[in-house]
Coordinates of C-alpha atoms and ligand atoms in Angstrom, one line a residue:
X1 CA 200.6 225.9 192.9
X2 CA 200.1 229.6 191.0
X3 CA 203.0 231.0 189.4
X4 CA 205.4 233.1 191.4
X5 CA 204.5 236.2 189.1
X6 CA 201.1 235.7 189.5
X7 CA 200.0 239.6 191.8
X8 CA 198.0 238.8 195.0
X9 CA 194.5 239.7 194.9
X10 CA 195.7 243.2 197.1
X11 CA 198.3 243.9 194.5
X12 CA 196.0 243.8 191.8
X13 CA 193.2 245.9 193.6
X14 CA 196.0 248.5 194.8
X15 CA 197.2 248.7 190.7
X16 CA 193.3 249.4 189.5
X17 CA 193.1 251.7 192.4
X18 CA 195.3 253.8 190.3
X19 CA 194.3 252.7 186.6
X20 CA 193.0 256.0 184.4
X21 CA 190.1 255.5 182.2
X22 CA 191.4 253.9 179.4
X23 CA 193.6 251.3 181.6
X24 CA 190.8 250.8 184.2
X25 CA 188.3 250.1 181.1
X26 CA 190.3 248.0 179.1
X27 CA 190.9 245.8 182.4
X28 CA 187.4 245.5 183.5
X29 CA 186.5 244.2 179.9
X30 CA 188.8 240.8 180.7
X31 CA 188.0 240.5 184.1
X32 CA 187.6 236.9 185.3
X33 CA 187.1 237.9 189.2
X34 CA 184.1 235.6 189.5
X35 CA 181.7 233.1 188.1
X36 CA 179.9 235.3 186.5
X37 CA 182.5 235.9 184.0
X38 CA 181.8 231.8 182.8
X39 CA 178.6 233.1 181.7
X40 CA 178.3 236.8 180.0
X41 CA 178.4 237.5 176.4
X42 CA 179.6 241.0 177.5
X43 CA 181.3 243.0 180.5
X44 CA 179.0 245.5 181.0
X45 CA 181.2 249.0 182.0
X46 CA 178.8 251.8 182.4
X47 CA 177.7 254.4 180.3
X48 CA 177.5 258.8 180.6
X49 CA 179.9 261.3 181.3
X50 CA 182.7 260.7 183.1
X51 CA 183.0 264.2 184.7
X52 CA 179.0 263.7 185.8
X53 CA 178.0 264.9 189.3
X54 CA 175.6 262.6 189.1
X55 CA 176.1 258.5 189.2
X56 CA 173.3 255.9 189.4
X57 CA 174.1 252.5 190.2
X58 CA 171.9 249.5 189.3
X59 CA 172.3 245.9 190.1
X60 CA 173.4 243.9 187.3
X61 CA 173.5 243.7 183.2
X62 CA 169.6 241.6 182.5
X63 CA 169.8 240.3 178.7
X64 CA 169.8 243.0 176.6
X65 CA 172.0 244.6 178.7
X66 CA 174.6 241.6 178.5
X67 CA 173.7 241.7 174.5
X68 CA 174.3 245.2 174.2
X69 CA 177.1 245.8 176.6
X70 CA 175.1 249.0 177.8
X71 CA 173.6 249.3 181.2
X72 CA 169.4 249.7 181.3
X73 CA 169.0 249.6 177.8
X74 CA 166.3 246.9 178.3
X75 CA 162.5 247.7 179.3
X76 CA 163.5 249.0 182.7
X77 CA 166.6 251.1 181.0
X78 CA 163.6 252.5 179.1
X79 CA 161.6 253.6 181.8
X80 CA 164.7 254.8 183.7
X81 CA 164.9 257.0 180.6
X82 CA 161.0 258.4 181.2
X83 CA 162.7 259.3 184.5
X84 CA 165.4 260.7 184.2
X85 CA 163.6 263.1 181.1
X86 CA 160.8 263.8 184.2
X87 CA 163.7 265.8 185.9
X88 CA 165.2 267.4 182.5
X89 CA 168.4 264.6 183.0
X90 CA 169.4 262.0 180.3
X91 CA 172.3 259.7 179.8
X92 CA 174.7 262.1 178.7
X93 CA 174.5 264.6 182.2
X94 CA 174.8 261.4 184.3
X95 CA 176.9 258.3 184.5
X96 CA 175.3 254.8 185.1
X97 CA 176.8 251.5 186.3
X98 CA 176.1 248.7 188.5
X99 CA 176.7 247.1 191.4
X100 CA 178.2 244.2 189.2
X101 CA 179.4 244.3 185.5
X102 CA 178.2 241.1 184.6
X103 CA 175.0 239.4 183.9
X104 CA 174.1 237.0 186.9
X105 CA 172.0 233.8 185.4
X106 CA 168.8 234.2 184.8
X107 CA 168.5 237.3 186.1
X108 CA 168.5 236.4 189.9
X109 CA 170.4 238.9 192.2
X110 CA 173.9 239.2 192.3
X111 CA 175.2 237.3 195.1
X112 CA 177.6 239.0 198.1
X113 CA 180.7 237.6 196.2
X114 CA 180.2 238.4 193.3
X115 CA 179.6 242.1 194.3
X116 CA 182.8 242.0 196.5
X117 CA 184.8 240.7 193.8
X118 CA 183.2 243.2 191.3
X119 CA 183.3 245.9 193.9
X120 CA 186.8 247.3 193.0
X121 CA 185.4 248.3 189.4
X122 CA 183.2 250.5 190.6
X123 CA 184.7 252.0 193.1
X124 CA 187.8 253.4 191.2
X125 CA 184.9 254.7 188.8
X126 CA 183.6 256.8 191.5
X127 CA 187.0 257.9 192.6
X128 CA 187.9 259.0 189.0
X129 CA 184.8 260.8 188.6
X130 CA 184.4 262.2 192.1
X131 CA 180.1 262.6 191.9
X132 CA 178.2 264.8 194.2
X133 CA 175.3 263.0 194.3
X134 CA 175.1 259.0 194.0
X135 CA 171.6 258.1 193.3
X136 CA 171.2 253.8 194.0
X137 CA 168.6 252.5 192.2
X138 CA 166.7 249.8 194.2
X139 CA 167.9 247.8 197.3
X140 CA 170.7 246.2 196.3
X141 CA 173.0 249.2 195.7
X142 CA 171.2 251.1 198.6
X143 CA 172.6 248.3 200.7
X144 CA 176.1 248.8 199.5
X145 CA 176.4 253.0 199.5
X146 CA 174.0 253.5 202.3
X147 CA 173.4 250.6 204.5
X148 CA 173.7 246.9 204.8
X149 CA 169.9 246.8 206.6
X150 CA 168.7 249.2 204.0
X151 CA 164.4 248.6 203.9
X152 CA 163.5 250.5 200.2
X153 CA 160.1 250.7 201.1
X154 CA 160.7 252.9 203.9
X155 CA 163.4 254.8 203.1
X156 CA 163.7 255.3 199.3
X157 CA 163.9 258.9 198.7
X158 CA 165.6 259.7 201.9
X159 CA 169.0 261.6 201.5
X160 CA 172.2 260.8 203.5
X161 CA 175.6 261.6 203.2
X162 CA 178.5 258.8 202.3
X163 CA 181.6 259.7 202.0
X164 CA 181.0 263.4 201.6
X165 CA 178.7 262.4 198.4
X166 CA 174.5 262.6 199.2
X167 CA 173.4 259.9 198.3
X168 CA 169.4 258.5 198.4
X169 CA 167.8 255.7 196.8
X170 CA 164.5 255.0 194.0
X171 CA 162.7 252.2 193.5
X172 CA 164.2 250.1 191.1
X173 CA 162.5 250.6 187.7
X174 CA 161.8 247.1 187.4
X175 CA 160.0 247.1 190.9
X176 CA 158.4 250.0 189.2
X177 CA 157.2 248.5 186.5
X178 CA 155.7 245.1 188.3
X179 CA 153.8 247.4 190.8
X180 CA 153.3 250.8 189.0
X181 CA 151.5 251.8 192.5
X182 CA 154.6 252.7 193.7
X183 CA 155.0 255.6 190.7
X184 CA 153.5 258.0 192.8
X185 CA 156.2 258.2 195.4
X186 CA 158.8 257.3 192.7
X187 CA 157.8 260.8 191.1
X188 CA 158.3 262.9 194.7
X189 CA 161.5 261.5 195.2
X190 CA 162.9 262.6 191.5
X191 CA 161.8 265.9 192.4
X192 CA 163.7 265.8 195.5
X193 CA 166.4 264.6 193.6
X194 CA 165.9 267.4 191.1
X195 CA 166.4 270.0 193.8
X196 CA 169.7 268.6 195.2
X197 CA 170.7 268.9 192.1
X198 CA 170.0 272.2 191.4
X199 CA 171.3 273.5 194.8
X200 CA 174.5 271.3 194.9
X201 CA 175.3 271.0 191.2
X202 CA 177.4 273.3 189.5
X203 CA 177.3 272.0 185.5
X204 CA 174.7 269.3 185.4
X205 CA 171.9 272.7 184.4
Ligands
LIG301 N1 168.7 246.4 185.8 C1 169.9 246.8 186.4 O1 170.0 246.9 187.6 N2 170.8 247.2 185.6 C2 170.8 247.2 184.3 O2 171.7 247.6 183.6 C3 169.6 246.7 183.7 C4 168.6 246.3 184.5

């Protein structure tokens, strides 16, 4: 049996609906809400500034990631950097997470409960720092913030609105960098994203 004082899962999900910063990161840090948390060196938090109007969300820490404790800081997080420079960004106008904070094994994709149970990190993230734009990168987050039967080879690039935020998705940089074919497009869709941002932004130029 648990002990009486333990809070119910909608108790604790209400309190870090209202955590601050400091409280919500100092939380996330110990959080044992799944498996996954048996097997990280490191919760990975998310990285930028925390006033951005700009937030991309990824899928999960890979290894250096997990090392680190700093989201695409590995070979895709480099090219995610070429990008983002492309469109006169880098990680100090933005803020970047993922869909879950921890590294799944081997690499493999995070699984629906893990990114349920992880879900209520990210989401008081974007509620603290209220984003105009949420950019997902690759299918997995697409299938979260836009929909569950999201296809990223059709509609990557395409802009919709989610909660009063526009949101679109890129290719992931890792699919980008296993079939550079897909570069092309990649590059059209972070100059569309470069427009939105000039006509809806009001501090990220
Ligand atoms: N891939 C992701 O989706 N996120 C990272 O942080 C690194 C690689």
């Amino acid at each position: 049996m648990e002990p009486a004082t333990k809070p119910s899962a909608q108790t604790e999900d209400a309190a870090i609906a209202r955590m601050d910063w400091a409280e919500l990161e100092a939380e996330c840090v110990r959080c044992r809400r799944c498996g996954l948390c048996e097997t990280r060196t490191q919760v990975v938090f998310g990285v930028g500034a925390r006033d951005a109007e700009v937030l991309f969300v990824g899928e999960g820490p890979g290894e250096q990631e997990d090392l680190q404790g700093e989201p695409f800081v590995g070979r895709a997080g480099k090219l995610l950097d070429d990008m983002l420079e492309l469109i006169d960004l880098d990680r100090s106008k933005i803020y970047i997470a993922n869909m879950v904070k921890c590294r799944p094994p081997q690499n493999r994709d995070p699984l629906n409960i893990e990114q349920e149970a992880c879900s209520v990190w990210l989401s008081r993230q974007i509620a603290l720092i209220r984003p105009r734009i949420l950019v997902c990168l690759g299918r997995i987050a697409a299938m979260t913030y836009i929909r569950p039967d999201f296809k990223i080879t059709r509609e990557h690039g395409q802009w919709t609105v989610r909660n009063g935020i526009m949101t679109m998705a890129l290719f992931h940089p890792a699919a980008l960098l296993r079939d550079p074919r897909r570069r092309p497009e990649t590059f059209v869709d972070l100059k569309t994203l470069q427009e939105a941002i000039r006509s809806y932004c009001t501090h990220t130029y």
